[in-house]
């Protein structure tokens, strides 16, 4: 499996006679760059929204419920849903720059939600609105229809971390998985990772190569 943006998770049933296959799709790094380039540079809110969703693997509802207090002092507190583990993480430099710009534009707004919805009502940006924005920018970037779901961003960071060589426990922690079984889907070995492992083994002093 190369960087095709698609893997299948096969899980055996209790009898072992049938296998349930789940297709997980993500954006390749080039597709992701095209997606972010499709967001107008002056649209700071949307750039920040999708920056956080990708880098911290946020679901739509997790991004929507973020408050100003959740992004303080270079840290983002992610309140995970679906039984996930809620934790605080350091923000990335790009996120901090966008946040600073966004808060300056937002001004003295008493609404606690980071991404507010209706102009005259203090409500969070809806999941439906986030999905529509994702679809709009993904289409503008020329991404295939099956890559225009905002959940693809969460899958993308999981897969990209795996390809970079992060341990399964590290990826699980970053995505807030309470069970490593949820993380295993990102760890099917690709040709690229296999080649990285080969090069790493060649450089290693712990492996006896001259036999």
mmCIF file of C-alpha atoms in Angstrom:
data_model
loop_
_atom_site.group_PDB
_atom_site.id
_atom_site.type_symbol
_atom_site.label_atom_id
_atom_site.label_comp_id
_atom_site.label_asym_id
_atom_site.label_seq_id
_atom_site.Cartn_x
_atom_site.Cartn_y
_atom_site.Cartn_z
ATOM 1 C CA UNK A 1 0.000 0.000 0.000
ATOM 2 C CA UNK A 2 1.501 3.300 -1.090
ATOM 3 C CA UNK A 3 0.255 6.802 -0.402
ATOM 4 C CA UNK A 4 -3.083 6.152 -2.106
ATOM 5 C CA UNK A 5 -5.249 7.490 0.690
ATOM 6 C CA UNK A 6 -7.144 4.267 1.271
ATOM 7 C CA UNK A 7 -6.724 1.214 3.483
ATOM 8 C CA UNK A 8 -9.036 -1.575 4.523
ATOM 9 C CA UNK A 9 -9.398 -2.865 8.059
ATOM 10 C CA UNK A 10 -10.266 -6.563 8.274
ATOM 11 C CA UNK A 11 -11.613 -7.780 11.610
ATOM 12 C CA UNK A 12 -12.387 -11.465 12.118
ATOM 13 C CA UNK A 13 -15.740 -12.494 13.596
ATOM 14 C CA UNK A 14 -15.925 -14.717 16.665
ATOM 15 C CA UNK A 15 -16.239 -17.798 14.464
ATOM 16 C CA UNK A 16 -13.449 -16.653 12.173
ATOM 17 C CA UNK A 17 -15.545 -17.560 9.130
ATOM 18 C CA UNK A 18 -16.311 -14.063 7.970
ATOM 19 C CA UNK A 19 -14.394 -10.801 7.983
ATOM 20 C CA UNK A 20 -15.801 -7.349 8.372
ATOM 21 C CA UNK A 21 -13.987 -4.889 6.138
ATOM 22 C CA UNK A 22 -13.971 -1.176 6.856
ATOM 23 C CA UNK A 23 -12.489 1.223 4.344
ATOM 24 C CA UNK A 24 -10.643 4.169 5.862
ATOM 25 C CA UNK A 25 -9.764 7.047 3.564
ATOM 26 C CA UNK A 26 -7.453 9.962 4.141
ATOM 27 C CA UNK A 27 -5.856 12.791 2.189
ATOM 28 C CA UNK A 28 -2.357 12.383 0.871
ATOM 29 C CA UNK A 29 0.012 15.195 1.782
ATOM 30 C CA UNK A 30 -0.313 16.694 -1.694
ATOM 31 C CA UNK A 31 -4.114 16.550 -1.510
ATOM 32 C CA UNK A 32 -3.988 18.192 1.902
ATOM 33 C CA UNK A 33 -1.788 21.016 0.599
ATOM 34 C CA UNK A 34 -4.222 21.574 -2.277
ATOM 35 C CA UNK A 35 -7.111 21.676 0.190
ATOM 36 C CA UNK A 36 -5.487 24.342 2.368
ATOM 37 C CA UNK A 37 -4.459 26.372 -0.674
ATOM 38 C CA UNK A 38 -8.132 26.424 -1.717
ATOM 39 C CA UNK A 39 -9.083 28.341 1.452
ATOM 40 C CA UNK A 40 -8.723 32.095 0.796
ATOM 41 C CA UNK A 41 -5.827 33.480 2.797
ATOM 42 C CA UNK A 42 -8.013 36.285 4.123
ATOM 43 C CA UNK A 43 -10.478 33.770 5.578
ATOM 44 C CA UNK A 44 -8.615 33.358 8.850
ATOM 45 C CA UNK A 45 -11.475 31.643 10.672
ATOM 46 C CA UNK A 46 -11.742 28.777 8.207
ATOM 47 C CA UNK A 47 -7.979 28.400 7.939
ATOM 48 C CA UNK A 48 -7.772 28.104 11.734
ATOM 49 C CA UNK A 49 -10.755 25.757 11.897
ATOM 50 C CA UNK A 50 -9.353 23.226 9.453
ATOM 51 C CA UNK A 51 -5.786 23.683 10.704
ATOM 52 C CA UNK A 52 -6.914 22.526 14.157
ATOM 53 C CA UNK A 53 -9.121 19.776 12.772
ATOM 54 C CA UNK A 54 -6.210 18.266 10.852
ATOM 55 C CA UNK A 55 -3.331 18.783 13.276
ATOM 56 C CA UNK A 56 -5.327 17.630 16.312
ATOM 57 C CA UNK A 57 -7.585 15.103 14.609
ATOM 58 C CA UNK A 58 -10.802 16.852 15.604
ATOM 59 C CA UNK A 59 -14.232 15.612 14.688
ATOM 60 C CA UNK A 60 -16.678 18.291 13.511
ATOM 61 C CA UNK A 61 -18.510 18.337 16.835
ATOM 62 C CA UNK A 62 -15.235 18.508 18.781
ATOM 63 C CA UNK A 63 -14.124 21.523 16.762
ATOM 64 C CA UNK A 64 -17.522 23.191 17.118
ATOM 65 C CA UNK A 65 -17.563 22.941 20.905
ATOM 66 C CA UNK A 66 -14.127 24.556 21.399
ATOM 67 C CA UNK A 67 -14.254 27.683 23.539
ATOM 68 C CA UNK A 68 -11.867 30.597 23.896
ATOM 69 C CA UNK A 69 -10.749 29.143 27.232
ATOM 70 C CA UNK A 70 -9.798 25.883 25.518
ATOM 71 C CA UNK A 71 -7.058 27.617 23.509
ATOM 72 C CA UNK A 72 -4.976 29.532 26.015
ATOM 73 C CA UNK A 73 -1.226 29.942 26.555
ATOM 74 C CA UNK A 74 -0.218 27.919 23.513
ATOM 75 C CA UNK A 75 -2.295 24.923 24.587
ATOM 76 C CA UNK A 76 -5.501 23.432 23.197
ATOM 77 C CA UNK A 77 -7.767 21.346 25.400
ATOM 78 C CA UNK A 78 -9.651 18.862 23.264
ATOM 79 C CA UNK A 79 -12.918 17.517 24.642
ATOM 80 C CA UNK A 80 -13.194 14.159 22.915
ATOM 81 C CA UNK A 81 -16.512 12.544 22.089
ATOM 82 C CA UNK A 82 -17.478 8.910 21.403
ATOM 83 C CA UNK A 83 -15.747 7.665 24.526
ATOM 84 C CA UNK A 84 -12.413 9.266 23.672
ATOM 85 C CA UNK A 85 -9.936 10.641 26.198
ATOM 86 C CA UNK A 86 -10.023 14.417 26.611
ATOM 87 C CA UNK A 87 -6.572 15.973 26.995
ATOM 88 C CA UNK A 88 -4.571 19.165 26.600
ATOM 89 C CA UNK A 89 -1.956 19.406 23.844
ATOM 90 C CA UNK A 90 0.604 21.990 22.805
ATOM 91 C CA UNK A 91 -0.514 23.978 19.794
ATOM 92 C CA UNK A 92 1.567 24.069 16.633
ATOM 93 C CA UNK A 93 3.206 27.365 15.545
ATOM 94 C CA UNK A 94 0.903 27.693 12.526
ATOM 95 C CA UNK A 95 -2.144 27.256 14.784
ATOM 96 C CA UNK A 96 -0.896 29.869 17.225
ATOM 97 C CA UNK A 97 -0.298 32.400 14.457
ATOM 98 C CA UNK A 98 -3.751 31.854 12.974
ATOM 99 C CA UNK A 99 -5.378 31.999 16.409
ATOM 100 C CA UNK A 100 -3.711 35.331 17.171
ATOM 101 C CA UNK A 101 -4.896 36.763 13.853
ATOM 102 C CA UNK A 102 -8.389 35.364 14.306
ATOM 103 C CA UNK A 103 -8.848 36.747 17.812
ATOM 104 C CA UNK A 104 -7.674 40.169 16.630
ATOM 105 C CA UNK A 105 -10.290 40.133 13.871
ATOM 106 C CA UNK A 106 -12.986 38.744 16.138
ATOM 107 C CA UNK A 107 -12.540 41.598 18.562
ATOM 108 C CA UNK A 108 -14.420 41.980 21.850
ATOM 109 C CA UNK A 109 -16.955 39.232 21.321
ATOM 110 C CA UNK A 110 -18.448 37.911 24.600
ATOM 111 C CA UNK A 111 -19.551 34.611 23.042
ATOM 112 C CA UNK A 112 -17.383 31.857 24.581
ATOM 113 C CA UNK A 113 -17.338 29.617 21.503
ATOM 114 C CA UNK A 114 -14.173 29.869 19.432
ATOM 115 C CA UNK A 115 -16.099 29.269 16.214
ATOM 116 C CA UNK A 116 -19.469 30.893 16.720
ATOM 117 C CA UNK A 117 -22.445 30.291 14.501
ATOM 118 C CA UNK A 118 -25.164 32.821 13.792
ATOM 119 C CA UNK A 119 -24.022 36.434 13.933
ATOM 120 C CA UNK A 120 -26.659 37.582 16.422
ATOM 121 C CA UNK A 121 -26.853 34.441 18.535
ATOM 122 C CA UNK A 122 -24.185 32.851 20.725
ATOM 123 C CA UNK A 123 -24.141 29.317 19.353
ATOM 124 C CA UNK A 124 -21.255 27.207 18.048
ATOM 125 C CA UNK A 125 -20.716 26.742 14.348
ATOM 126 C CA UNK A 126 -22.837 23.736 13.421
ATOM 127 C CA UNK A 127 -21.468 20.425 12.224
ATOM 128 C CA UNK A 128 -23.531 20.852 9.080
ATOM 129 C CA UNK A 129 -21.877 24.208 8.378
ATOM 130 C CA UNK A 130 -18.413 22.691 8.895
ATOM 131 C CA UNK A 131 -19.276 19.837 6.538
ATOM 132 C CA UNK A 132 -20.472 22.317 3.905
ATOM 133 C CA UNK A 133 -17.261 24.348 4.188
ATOM 134 C CA UNK A 134 -15.138 21.227 3.908
ATOM 135 C CA UNK A 135 -17.056 20.115 0.839
ATOM 136 C CA UNK A 136 -16.738 23.528 -0.787
ATOM 137 C CA UNK A 137 -12.972 23.840 -0.309
ATOM 138 C CA UNK A 138 -12.308 20.186 -1.138
ATOM 139 C CA UNK A 139 -14.230 20.565 -4.404
ATOM 140 C CA UNK A 140 -12.308 23.752 -5.204
ATOM 141 C CA UNK A 141 -9.093 21.807 -4.598
ATOM 142 C CA UNK A 142 -10.224 19.166 -7.084
ATOM 143 C CA UNK A 143 -10.369 16.371 -4.505
ATOM 144 C CA UNK A 144 -12.398 13.269 -5.352
ATOM 145 C CA UNK A 145 -15.930 13.196 -3.879
ATOM 146 C CA UNK A 146 -14.942 10.485 -1.387
ATOM 147 C CA UNK A 147 -12.233 12.790 0.037
ATOM 148 C CA UNK A 148 -14.572 15.701 0.818
ATOM 149 C CA UNK A 149 -15.789 14.526 4.208
ATOM 150 C CA UNK A 150 -14.319 16.467 7.146
ATOM 151 C CA UNK A 151 -13.593 13.203 8.997
ATOM 152 C CA UNK A 152 -10.947 12.555 6.349
ATOM 153 C CA UNK A 153 -8.801 15.159 8.145
ATOM 154 C CA UNK A 154 -8.796 13.076 11.324
ATOM 155 C CA UNK A 155 -7.875 9.970 9.363
ATOM 156 C CA UNK A 156 -5.173 11.956 7.571
ATOM 157 C CA UNK A 157 -3.242 12.994 10.662
ATOM 158 C CA UNK A 158 -3.436 9.450 12.016
ATOM 159 C CA UNK A 159 -2.041 7.998 8.812
ATOM 160 C CA UNK A 160 0.580 10.735 8.371
ATOM 161 C CA UNK A 161 1.874 10.169 11.909
ATOM 162 C CA UNK A 162 2.118 6.442 11.208
ATOM 163 C CA UNK A 163 4.077 7.084 8.013
ATOM 164 C CA UNK A 164 6.418 9.395 9.929
ATOM 165 C CA UNK A 165 7.241 6.517 12.275
ATOM 166 C CA UNK A 166 5.275 7.443 15.400
ATOM 167 C CA UNK A 167 4.447 4.556 17.697
ATOM 168 C CA UNK A 168 0.853 3.322 17.811
ATOM 169 C CA UNK A 169 0.593 4.543 21.422
ATOM 170 C CA UNK A 170 1.650 8.039 20.335
ATOM 171 C CA UNK A 171 -1.004 8.142 17.610
ATOM 172 C CA UNK A 172 -3.647 6.816 20.004
ATOM 173 C CA UNK A 173 -2.754 9.515 22.532
ATOM 174 C CA UNK A 174 -2.878 12.250 19.901
ATOM 175 C CA UNK A 175 -6.286 11.149 18.618
ATOM 176 C CA UNK A 176 -7.694 10.527 22.085
ATOM 177 C CA UNK A 177 -8.293 6.830 21.499
ATOM 178 C CA UNK A 178 -9.125 4.949 24.682
ATOM 179 C CA UNK A 179 -8.458 1.611 22.979
ATOM 180 C CA UNK A 180 -5.517 0.795 20.708
ATOM 181 C CA UNK A 181 -7.865 -1.276 18.547
ATOM 182 C CA UNK A 182 -9.207 2.015 17.188
ATOM 183 C CA UNK A 183 -5.689 3.064 16.185
ATOM 184 C CA UNK A 184 -4.613 -0.181 14.513
ATOM 185 C CA UNK A 185 -6.418 0.751 11.305
ATOM 186 C CA UNK A 186 -3.700 3.341 10.564
ATOM 187 C CA UNK A 187 -0.917 0.822 11.050
ATOM 188 C CA UNK A 188 -1.269 -1.458 8.082
ATOM 189 C CA UNK A 189 2.228 -1.396 6.628
ATOM 190 C CA UNK A 190 2.616 0.530 3.380
ATOM 191 C CA UNK A 191 5.396 0.159 0.825
ATOM 192 C CA UNK A 192 6.710 3.548 1.905
ATOM 193 C CA UNK A 193 6.882 2.588 5.577
ATOM 194 C CA UNK A 194 8.479 -0.741 4.682
ATOM 195 C CA UNK A 195 11.215 1.121 2.769
ATOM 196 C CA UNK A 196 11.724 3.502 5.704
ATOM 197 C CA UNK A 197 12.096 0.534 8.014
ATOM 198 C CA UNK A 198 14.667 -0.998 5.669
ATOM 199 C CA UNK A 199 16.727 2.190 5.618
ATOM 200 C CA UNK A 200 16.446 2.489 9.392
ATOM 201 C CA UNK A 201 17.649 -1.072 9.831
ATOM 202 C CA UNK A 202 20.599 -0.413 7.530
ATOM 203 C CA UNK A 203 21.639 2.561 9.690
ATOM 204 C CA UNK A 204 21.065 0.810 13.004
ATOM 205 C CA UNK A 205 24.014 -0.261 15.174
ATOM 206 C CA UNK A 206 21.755 -2.717 17.004
ATOM 207 C CA UNK A 207 21.344 -5.030 14.021
ATOM 208 C CA UNK A 208 24.134 -7.356 12.865
ATOM 209 C CA UNK A 209 24.145 -6.881 9.101
ATOM 210 C CA UNK A 210 27.533 -8.358 8.155
ATOM 211 C CA UNK A 211 26.654 -12.014 8.495
#
